[in-house]
Short mmCIF file of C-alpha atoms in Angstrom, two decimals:
data_model
loop_
_atom_site.label_atom_id
_atom_site.label_comp_id
_atom_site.label_asym_id
_atom_site.label_seq_id
_atom_site.Cartn_x
_atom_site.Cartn_y
_atom_site.Cartn_z
CA MET P 1079 0.00 0.00 0.00
CA ARG P 1080 2.82 2.44 0.85
CA ARG P 1081 4.48 1.79 -2.49
CA GLU P 1082 1.23 2.42 -4.32
CA ARG P 1083 0.63 5.66 -2.42
CA PHE P 1084 4.19 6.79 -3.19
CA ARG P 1085 3.67 6.08 -6.90
CA ILE P 1086 0.36 7.94 -6.95
CA GLY P 1087 1.91 10.91 -5.14
CA TRP P 1088 4.70 11.21 -7.68
CA ALA P 1089 2.22 10.85 -10.55
CA ARG P 1090 0.22 13.77 -9.12
CA LEU P 1091 3.34 15.94 -8.87
CA LEU P 1092 4.47 15.12 -12.40
CA ASP P 1093 1.02 15.82 -13.79
CA ARG P 1094 0.76 19.11 -11.93
CA PHE P 1095 4.17 20.70 -12.63
CA PRO P 1096 5.94 19.25 -15.70
CA GLY P 1097 2.51 18.38 -17.11
CA ARG P 1098 1.38 22.00 -16.88
CA TRP P 1099 4.46 23.20 -18.80
CA LEU P 1100 3.98 20.53 -21.48
CA VAL P 1101 0.36 21.64 -21.91
CA TRP P 1102 1.52 25.23 -22.30
CA LEU P 1103 4.11 24.28 -24.96
CA CYS P 1104 1.61 22.10 -26.82
CA ALA P 1105 -0.97 24.90 -26.74
CA LEU P 1106 1.56 27.40 -28.17
CA ARG P 1107 2.40 25.07 -31.03
CA ARG P 1108 -1.23 24.35 -31.77
CA GLY P 1109 -2.34 27.99 -31.79
CA SER P 1110 -5.97 28.98 -31.57
CA GLY P 1111 -7.42 26.53 -34.10
CA ARG P 1112 -10.25 24.14 -33.31
CA ASN P 1113 -11.12 20.78 -34.86
CA GLU P 1114 -14.80 20.60 -35.73
CA LEU P 1115 -16.49 17.23 -35.86
CA GLU P 1116 -17.91 16.83 -39.36
CA GLY P 1117 -20.69 14.30 -39.75
CA ARG P 1118 -20.89 11.18 -37.63
CA PRO P 1119 -17.66 9.90 -36.07
CA ARG P 1120 -16.46 6.52 -37.27
CA LYS P 1121 -14.07 5.90 -34.40
CA ILE P 1122 -14.37 7.22 -30.80
CA LEU P 1123 -11.98 7.06 -27.84
CA PHE P 1124 -13.21 7.49 -24.25
CA ILE P 1125 -10.56 8.17 -21.57
CA LYS P 1126 -10.89 7.48 -17.84
CA LEU P 1127 -7.67 6.37 -16.20
CA TRP P 1128 -8.08 6.53 -12.42
CA GLY P 1129 -10.44 4.53 -10.24
CA MET P 1130 -12.44 1.36 -10.73
CA GLY P 1131 -15.52 3.12 -9.38
CA SER P 1132 -15.16 6.00 -11.85
CA VAL P 1133 -14.84 3.58 -14.77
CA ILE P 1134 -18.05 1.86 -13.67
CA LEU P 1135 -19.82 5.22 -13.29
CA SER P 1136 -18.84 6.12 -16.86
CA GLN P 1137 -20.93 3.25 -18.29
CA PRO P 1138 -24.10 5.38 -18.83
CA ALA P 1139 -22.02 7.80 -20.91
CA LEU P 1140 -20.76 4.90 -23.02
CA ALA P 1141 -24.32 3.69 -23.54
CA GLU P 1142 -25.31 7.21 -24.63
CA LEU P 1143 -22.41 7.35 -27.09
CA ARG P 1144 -23.66 4.08 -28.57
CA ARG P 1145 -27.14 5.51 -28.89
CA LEU P 1146 -25.97 8.74 -30.51
CA HIS P 1147 -23.44 7.07 -32.84
CA PRO P 1148 -24.68 3.51 -33.46
CA GLY P 1149 -22.28 2.79 -36.31
CA ALA P 1150 -19.10 4.01 -34.62
CA THR P 1151 -16.29 1.92 -33.13
CA LEU P 1152 -15.81 2.75 -29.44
CA HIS P 1153 -12.45 2.35 -27.66
CA TYR P 1154 -11.55 3.01 -24.01
CA LEU P 1155 -8.23 4.15 -22.49
CA THR P 1156 -7.64 3.29 -18.81
CA PHE P 1157 -5.07 1.87 -16.40
CA GLU P 1158 -4.20 -1.83 -16.53
CA GLN P 1159 -5.90 -2.69 -13.21
CA ASN P 1160 -9.29 -1.74 -14.70
CA ARG P 1161 -9.02 -3.91 -17.83
CA ASP P 1162 -11.11 -6.84 -16.57
CA LEU P 1163 -14.13 -4.58 -16.04
CA PHE P 1164 -14.62 -4.34 -19.79
CA GLU P 1165 -15.53 -8.00 -20.05
CA TRP P 1166 -18.90 -6.78 -18.69
CA ILE P 1167 -19.21 -3.47 -20.60
CA PRO P 1168 -20.44 -4.53 -24.06
CA GLU P 1169 -20.51 -0.94 -25.35
CA VAL P 1170 -16.69 -0.95 -25.66
CA ASP P 1171 -15.09 -2.63 -28.68
CA LYS P 1172 -11.43 -2.34 -27.65
CA VAL P 1173 -9.49 -1.42 -24.50
CA HIS P 1174 -6.13 0.34 -24.37
CA ALA P 1175 -4.67 -0.37 -20.92
CA VAL P 1176 -1.68 1.54 -19.54
CA PRO P 1177 0.48 -0.30 -16.97
CA PHE P 1178 1.09 1.69 -13.79
CA HIS P 1179 3.46 -0.53 -11.84
CA SER P 1180 6.39 1.93 -11.75
CA LEU P 1181 6.91 5.53 -12.83
CA ARG P 1182 9.76 4.63 -15.19
CA ALA P 1183 7.69 1.96 -16.95
CA PHE P 1184 4.70 4.30 -16.98
CA LEU P 1185 6.64 7.05 -18.80
CA LYS P 1186 8.11 4.54 -21.25
CA ASN P 1187 4.70 3.00 -21.95
CA SER P 1188 3.22 6.47 -22.47
CA LEU P 1189 5.52 7.03 -25.46
CA TRP P 1190 4.53 3.65 -26.86
CA LEU P 1191 0.87 4.45 -26.21
CA ILE P 1192 0.98 7.70 -28.18
CA GLY P 1193 2.31 5.85 -31.22
CA TRP P 1194 -0.34 3.16 -30.84
CA LEU P 1195 -3.19 5.66 -30.55
CA ARG P 1196 -1.86 7.69 -33.50
CA ARG P 1197 -2.36 4.67 -35.76
CA GLU P 1198 -6.02 4.38 -34.69
CA ARG P 1199 -6.97 7.75 -36.31
CA TYR P 1200 -9.84 8.74 -34.01
CA ASP P 1201 -12.51 11.20 -35.12
CA LEU P 1202 -13.77 11.98 -31.59
CA ILE P 1203 -12.02 11.71 -28.21
CA VAL P 1204 -13.89 12.15 -24.93
CA ASP P 1205 -11.48 12.91 -22.07
CA ALA P 1206 -13.33 12.12 -18.83
CA GLU P 1207 -10.39 12.91 -16.53
CA PHE P 1208 -11.51 15.92 -14.54
CA LEU P 1209 -8.49 18.19 -14.60
CA ALA P 1210 -5.51 15.91 -15.29
CA ASN P 1211 -2.99 17.16 -17.83
CA TYR P 1212 -1.71 13.70 -18.78
CA SER P 1213 -4.86 12.41 -20.49
CA THR P 1214 -5.36 15.62 -22.49
CA LEU P 1215 -1.72 15.67 -23.61
CA VAL P 1216 -1.83 12.04 -24.75
CA ALA P 1217 -5.10 12.64 -26.58
CA ARG P 1218 -3.94 15.78 -28.37
CA ILE P 1219 -0.44 14.57 -29.30
CA SER P 1220 -1.66 11.18 -30.54
CA SER P 1221 -4.67 12.55 -32.45
CA PRO P 1222 -4.00 16.16 -33.52
CA LYS P 1223 -6.91 16.14 -35.98
CA ALA P 1224 -9.52 14.52 -33.73
CA SER P 1225 -12.25 16.57 -32.07
CA LEU P 1226 -11.33 16.52 -28.37
CA VAL P 1227 -14.01 17.01 -25.70
CA GLY P 1228 -13.11 17.51 -22.05
CA PHE P 1229 -13.79 19.31 -18.79
CA SER P 1230 -12.55 22.86 -18.32
CA ARG P 1231 -12.42 25.58 -15.72
CA THR P 1232 -11.79 29.31 -15.91
CA GLN P 1233 -8.14 30.19 -16.68
CA ASP P 1234 -7.26 26.53 -17.21
CA MET P 1235 -4.44 26.23 -19.78
CA ARG P 1236 -5.52 22.64 -20.43
CA SER P 1237 -8.72 23.90 -22.06
CA ARG P 1238 -6.65 25.40 -24.91
CA LEU P 1239 -6.02 21.87 -26.14
CA LEU P 1240 -9.73 21.05 -26.17
CA ASP P 1241 -12.08 21.58 -29.09
CA VAL P 1242 -15.20 21.39 -26.95
CA CYS P 1243 -14.89 22.67 -23.37
CA VAL P 1244 -17.52 21.36 -20.96
CA PRO P 1245 -17.78 23.31 -17.67
CA LEU P 1246 -17.10 21.02 -14.73
CA GLN P 1247 -20.14 21.29 -12.48
CA SER P 1248 -19.32 21.03 -8.78
CA GLN P 1249 -22.81 19.76 -7.94
CA GLY P 1250 -24.58 16.56 -8.89
CA HIS P 1251 -23.48 12.99 -9.31
CA VAL P 1252 -20.32 12.09 -11.25
CA ARG P 1253 -22.21 9.79 -13.59
CA ASN P 1254 -24.11 12.85 -14.81
CA ARG P 1255 -20.91 14.82 -15.28
CA PHE P 1256 -19.63 12.08 -17.58
CA LEU P 1257 -22.88 12.33 -19.54
CA ASP P 1258 -22.29 16.10 -19.86
CA LEU P 1259 -19.25 15.27 -22.00
CA VAL P 1260 -21.33 13.16 -24.33
CA ARG P 1261 -24.20 15.68 -24.49
CA PRO P 1262 -22.48 19.06 -23.98
CA ASP P 1263 -25.57 20.83 -25.34
CA LYS P 1264 -27.51 19.58 -22.29
CA GLY P 1265 -24.80 20.01 -19.66
CA GLY P 1266 -25.72 20.23 -15.98
CA GLN P 1267 -28.77 17.98 -16.17
CA ASP P 1268 -29.61 15.15 -13.80
CA TYR P 1269 -29.97 12.20 -16.17
CA ARG P 1270 -30.78 9.65 -13.41
CA ALA P 1271 -28.92 6.96 -15.38
CA ALA P 1272 -27.81 3.90 -13.42
CA PRO P 1273 -24.55 2.11 -14.33
CA ARG P 1274 -25.12 -1.54 -15.14
CA LEU P 1275 -22.59 -4.27 -15.86
CA ARG P 1276 -23.50 -7.38 -17.82
CA ALA P 1277 -21.47 -9.76 -15.72
CA PRO P 1278 -21.55 -13.51 -16.44
CA ARG P 1279 -23.74 -15.74 -14.36
CA PRO P 1280 -22.21 -16.19 -10.89
CA ARG P 1281 -20.40 -19.37 -10.06
CA PRO P 1282 -21.80 -21.43 -7.18
CA ALA P 1283 -20.48 -20.23 -3.85
CA GLY P 1284 -18.73 -23.55 -3.32
CA ALA P 1285 -16.50 -22.85 -6.35
CA ILE P 1286 -15.09 -19.74 -4.63
CA LEU P 1287 -15.39 -20.23 -0.89
CA SER P 1288 -13.17 -22.65 0.95
CA PRO P 1289 -14.56 -25.27 3.39
CA ALA P 1290 -13.70 -22.82 6.18
CA LEU P 1291 -17.00 -21.11 5.42
CA PRO P 1292 -19.64 -23.83 4.92
CA VAL P 1293 -22.09 -23.17 2.09
CA GLU P 1294 -24.77 -24.90 4.19
CA LEU P 1295 -25.16 -21.62 6.05
CA GLY P 1296 -27.28 -20.57 3.11
CA ALA P 1297 -26.05 -17.00 3.05
CA PHE P 1298 -22.95 -14.87 3.46
CA LEU P 1299 -22.14 -11.18 3.32
CA VAL P 1300 -18.99 -9.54 1.95
CA VAL P 1301 -17.10 -6.94 4.00
CA ASN P 1302 -14.51 -4.54 2.58
CA VAL P 1303 -12.60 -2.61 5.25
CA ASN P 1304 -10.34 -0.97 2.63
CA ALA P 1305 -10.62 2.17 0.51
CA GLY P 1306 -7.80 1.89 -2.05
CA PRO P 1307 -4.42 3.67 -2.24
CA LEU P 1308 -5.79 6.87 -3.82
CA ALA P 1309 -7.30 8.01 -0.49
CA PRO P 1310 -7.03 5.48 2.38
CA GLU P 1311 -8.45 8.19 4.68
CA ARG P 1312 -11.89 7.03 3.50
CA ARG P 1313 -11.65 3.97 5.77
CA TRP P 1314 -14.05 3.55 8.67
CA PRO P 1315 -11.98 2.33 11.70
CA ARG P 1316 -11.19 -1.38 11.71
CA SER P 1317 -12.33 -1.75 15.32
CA ARG P 1318 -15.82 -0.60 14.28
CA PHE P 1319 -15.94 -3.21 11.52
CA VAL P 1320 -14.98 -5.88 14.07
CA GLU P 1321 -17.69 -4.72 16.46
CA LEU P 1322 -20.30 -4.56 13.72
CA ALA P 1323 -19.32 -7.97 12.35
CA GLY P 1324 -19.75 -9.47 15.81
CA LEU P 1325 -23.29 -8.11 16.08
CA LEU P 1326 -24.17 -9.37 12.60
CA LEU P 1327 -22.85 -12.86 13.31
CA GLU P 1328 -24.87 -13.04 16.54
CA ARG P 1329 -28.05 -11.76 14.94
CA TYR P 1330 -28.04 -13.56 11.56
CA ASP P 1331 -27.45 -17.09 10.32
CA ALA P 1332 -24.72 -16.15 7.84
CA GLY P 1333 -20.98 -16.04 7.30
CA ILE P 1334 -18.68 -13.13 6.48
CA VAL P 1335 -16.09 -12.94 3.68
CA LEU P 1336 -13.34 -10.30 3.91
CA ILE P 1337 -12.00 -8.95 0.61
CA GLY P 1338 -9.25 -6.63 -0.65
CA SER P 1339 -6.20 -6.53 -2.89
CA ALA P 1340 -2.91 -8.26 -2.13
CA SER P 1341 -1.36 -4.96 -0.94
CA GLU P 1342 -4.29 -4.49 1.46
CA ARG P 1343 -3.92 -7.87 3.17
CA PRO P 1344 -1.72 -6.56 6.04
CA TYR P 1345 -4.46 -4.07 6.88
CA VAL P 1346 -7.21 -6.74 6.74
CA GLU P 1347 -5.44 -9.47 8.73
CA PRO P 1348 -6.01 -7.86 12.18
CA VAL P 1349 -9.74 -7.83 11.44
CA ALA P 1350 -9.67 -11.51 10.51
CA GLU P 1351 -7.65 -12.31 13.65
CA ALA P 1352 -10.09 -10.41 15.88
CA LEU P 1353 -12.95 -12.49 14.43
CA ALA P 1354 -11.04 -15.79 14.47
CA GLY P 1355 -13.10 -18.82 15.45
CA GLN P 1356 -16.31 -17.36 14.03
CA ARG P 1357 -17.91 -17.80 10.61
CA VAL P 1358 -15.38 -15.56 8.85
CA LEU P 1359 -13.21 -16.22 5.80
CA ASN P 1360 -10.38 -13.90 4.71
CA LEU P 1361 -10.03 -13.87 0.89
CA CYS P 1362 -8.05 -10.63 0.77
CA GLY P 1363 -5.50 -10.82 -2.06
CA GLU P 1364 -6.91 -14.10 -3.40
CA LEU P 1365 -9.60 -12.89 -5.80
CA THR P 1366 -9.35 -11.69 -9.36
CA LEU P 1367 -11.82 -9.03 -10.42
CA GLY P 1368 -13.92 -11.69 -12.13
CA ARG P 1369 -14.03 -13.91 -9.05
CA LEU P 1370 -14.88 -10.89 -6.91
CA ALA P 1371 -17.84 -10.15 -9.19
CA SER P 1372 -19.01 -13.76 -8.91
CA LEU P 1373 -18.63 -13.64 -5.14
CA LEU P 1374 -20.67 -10.43 -4.91
CA GLN P 1375 -23.41 -11.79 -7.17
CA ASP P 1376 -23.80 -14.83 -4.94
CA SER P 1377 -23.69 -12.86 -1.67
CA SER P 1378 -26.59 -11.39 0.26
CA LEU P 1379 -25.00 -8.04 1.03
CA LEU P 1380 -21.82 -5.96 0.72
CA ILE P 1381 -20.65 -3.68 3.55
CA SER P 1382 -17.86 -1.40 2.40
CA ASN P 1383 -16.07 1.91 2.66
CA ASP P 1384 -16.23 4.38 -0.22
CA SER P 1385 -14.31 2.36 -2.82
CA GLY P 1386 -14.47 0.48 -6.12
CA PRO P 1387 -16.18 -2.70 -4.80
CA LEU P 1388 -19.09 -0.54 -3.62
CA HIS P 1389 -19.74 0.63 -7.20
CA LEU P 1390 -19.14 -2.86 -8.56
CA ALA P 1391 -21.84 -4.25 -6.26
CA ALA P 1392 -24.24 -1.46 -7.22
CA ALA P 1393 -23.73 -2.11 -10.94
CA LEU P 1394 -24.40 -5.82 -10.33
CA ASP P 1395 -27.58 -4.97 -8.37
CA VAL P 1396 -26.19 -6.41 -5.12
CA PRO P 1397 -27.62 -4.88 -1.89
CA LEU P 1398 -25.01 -2.72 -0.19
CA VAL P 1399 -24.16 -0.63 2.86
CA GLY P 1400 -21.50 2.07 2.49
CA PHE P 1401 -19.58 4.51 4.69
CA PHE P 1402 -18.69 7.97 3.37
CA GLY P 1403 -16.70 10.73 5.04
CA PRO P 1404 -14.10 12.78 3.09
CA GLU P 1405 -16.13 12.37 -0.12
CA SER P 1406 -19.82 13.10 -0.57
CA PRO P 1407 -22.26 10.36 -1.64
CA THR P 1408 -24.23 12.97 -3.57
CA ARG P 1409 -21.27 13.07 -5.95
CA TYR P 1410 -19.78 9.59 -5.74
CA GLY P 1411 -22.42 7.46 -4.04
CA PRO P 1412 -23.32 4.01 -5.40
CA VAL P 1413 -26.32 4.03 -7.73
CA SER P 1414 -28.50 1.17 -6.54
CA ARG P 1415 -32.13 0.49 -5.68
CA ARG P 1416 -31.16 -1.37 -2.48
CA ARG P 1417 -28.56 0.65 -0.69
CA LEU P 1418 -27.90 2.28 2.66
CA VAL P 1419 -25.17 4.92 2.85
CA PHE P 1420 -23.98 6.50 6.10
CA TYR P 1421 -22.64 10.04 5.83
CA ARG P 1422 -22.46 12.52 8.70
CA GLY P 1423 -22.31 15.59 6.47
CA LEU P 1424 -20.10 17.69 8.74
CA PRO P 1425 -19.47 21.36 7.84
CA CYS P 1426 -15.94 20.41 6.74
CA SER P 1427 -17.20 17.62 4.49
CA PRO P 1428 -16.48 16.82 1.76
CA CYS P 1429 -12.79 17.70 1.77
CA MET P 1430 -11.91 15.57 -1.28
CA SER P 1431 -12.43 17.16 -4.68
CA VAL P 1432 -11.03 17.20 -8.20
CA ALA P 1433 -9.60 20.64 -7.40
CA ASN P 1434 -7.15 19.12 -4.87
CA ALA P 1435 -6.49 15.99 -6.98
CA LYS P 1436 -8.62 13.87 -4.62
CA ALA P 1437 -6.10 14.35 -1.80
CA VAL P 1438 -7.39 14.42 1.78
CA ARG P 1439 -5.84 17.11 3.99
CA CYS P 1440 -7.95 16.80 7.12
CA SER P 1441 -7.35 19.05 10.12
CA ASN P 1442 -10.37 17.73 12.01
CA GLY P 1443 -9.13 14.28 13.01
CA LEU P 1444 -11.33 12.59 10.37
CA ARG P 1445 -14.35 13.10 12.62
CA CYS P 1446 -16.57 12.38 9.62
CA LEU P 1447 -15.68 8.68 10.06
CA GLN P 1448 -14.17 8.49 13.54
CA GLY P 1449 -17.39 9.91 14.99
CA LEU P 1450 -19.56 7.28 13.31
CA GLU P 1451 -20.20 4.82 16.15
CA VAL P 1452 -21.58 1.30 15.73
CA SER P 1453 -24.34 2.03 18.23
CA ALA P 1454 -25.51 4.89 16.00
CA ILE P 1455 -25.72 2.89 12.77
CA ALA P 1456 -26.69 -0.63 13.91
CA ALA P 1457 -30.41 0.12 14.13
CA ARG P 1458 -30.71 1.43 10.58
CA LEU P 1459 -28.49 -1.32 9.21
CA PHE P 1460 -30.53 -4.07 10.89
CA HIS P 1461 -33.72 -2.45 9.65
CA PHE P 1462 -32.30 -2.38 6.10
CA VAL P 1463 -31.33 -6.06 6.24
CA ASP P 1464 -34.70 -7.11 7.65
CA GLN P 1465 -36.68 -4.86 5.28
CA TYR P 1466 -35.26 -6.63 2.22
CA ARG P 1467 -34.99 -10.01 3.96
CA LEU P 1468 -31.34 -10.26 3.04
CA LEU P 1469 -30.30 -12.52 5.92
CA LYS P 1470 -32.10 -15.04 8.10
CA ARG P 1471 -32.38 -14.26 11.81
CA ARG P 1472 -30.76 -16.74 14.21
CA ALA P 1473 -32.64 -18.44 17.00
CA ALA P 1474 -30.13 -17.11 19.55
CA ARG P 1475 -30.35 -13.36 19.00
CA ALA P 1476 -28.10 -10.54 20.07
CA GLU P 1477 -30.21 -10.00 23.22
CA ASP P 1478 -28.07 -12.71 24.86
CA ARG P 1479 -25.21 -10.23 24.90
CA LEU P 1480 -26.87 -6.82 24.94
CA GLY P 1481 -28.68 -5.23 27.80
CA ALA P 1482 -32.37 -4.36 27.46
CA ALA P 1483 -31.77 -0.61 27.12
CA GLU P 1484 -29.18 -1.09 24.39
CA GLN P 1485 -31.41 -3.56 22.54
CA VAL P 1486 -34.24 -1.02 22.45
CA ARG P 1487 -31.77 1.44 20.94
CA LEU P 1488 -30.68 -1.04 18.27
CA GLU P 1489 -34.26 -1.93 17.36
CA ALA P 1490 -35.14 1.73 16.67
CA THR P 1491 -35.69 2.79 13.07
CA SER P 1492 -34.40 6.36 13.27
CA LEU P 1493 -30.95 7.77 13.86
CA PRO P 1494 -29.55 10.99 15.36
CA ILE P 1495 -27.12 11.37 12.41
CA PRO P 1496 -27.83 12.15 8.76
CA VAL P 1497 -27.82 9.16 6.44
CA VAL P 1498 -28.48 8.79 2.76
CA ALA P 1499 -31.49 6.54 2.65
CA ALA P 1500 -31.88 3.54 0.35
CA LEU P 1501 -33.69 5.60 -2.28
CA ASP P 1502 -32.54 6.57 -5.76
CA GLY P 1503 -32.72 10.31 -5.18
CA TYR P 1504 -29.78 10.70 -2.75
CA ARG P 1505 -32.00 12.61 -0.36
CA VAL P 1506 -30.49 13.17 3.05
CA SER P 1507 -32.83 12.23 5.87
CA SER P 1508 -32.32 12.27 9.60
#
């Protein structure tokens, strides 16, 4: 995880400083000309490099491109770790994946990539990176005659390389901002489109789960205590996950599967150790993206921090519970008909934005997540699970451990903190 964070930090610095100068030089050479799109494009490139969740949230924009240009070939440029997602996005004909294992290899591969993209001869390029210089530079250098669409802000030198500048709206969900790029004439609308992945039929649970978690239990839920290297500050405390998992195991006849990447396994192992001897299986670092999708499809519920698996579950129509703090669910929340998202909405939240390159610089002790106690969320979570009948109640219930006063609190259906209810409108209720 540290190595990944170091690599991301250097990539941000390179994009911000040398990248800005390269944009300036490229803009001087190009002048003030603009490439107009004449007729219908025959070949389109869509660019979204960072974030599995963002790639998933771009799917409605891809579907709209298909609708607007049914005869065009559609390609997608992203980082290598997102490649497997496109097995389930039928709108895309070809994927260009950039390795991001080291900065030296990344710079070398970028030169190779420009030559590869130049041979494709695109008519239209949609750059869905918010304010990154790298994606716009690659697009313009590799396809000088293509019509390039991208986000812009006032006094942004990067916009001088764009042919169509779409104002980046600070409000509304990100999936709608991606659609603004595809329909710039209708920018700023709330399209209410839901990302959907056409994943293959899930494998039986027994093909993925080891005998340590018997399938005879009839149900299991997936728990993700991670938040990815881009902003690990989005993690709800591990001790709270342990406490919540204990309550769930006492209340419901189900098992728990812990997930994460190989680099996240050291962070997950203390959670697995704290729950040792119970119906818990740690698969962190052992699942490919395809096997994770199959696992989610066969599960009853996902409980996760703000991260890629949350959006993957939503796109697969898996019930989910999410925790948000530095980022706002009104912008990046999962789009799902069965979801429960906890978000305190403090005056200092959200502190992550595209303006600060999604970097968290909290001076408030991450109270947005640290102040989210299990006792405050358990009631709504239990109500959500019971409302949709996601898990079967055990004969020996949590009353065996909890006092009467605390049990009354947990059985309540209202909370003293704001939450985003399991509705499709992202309305905040208290």
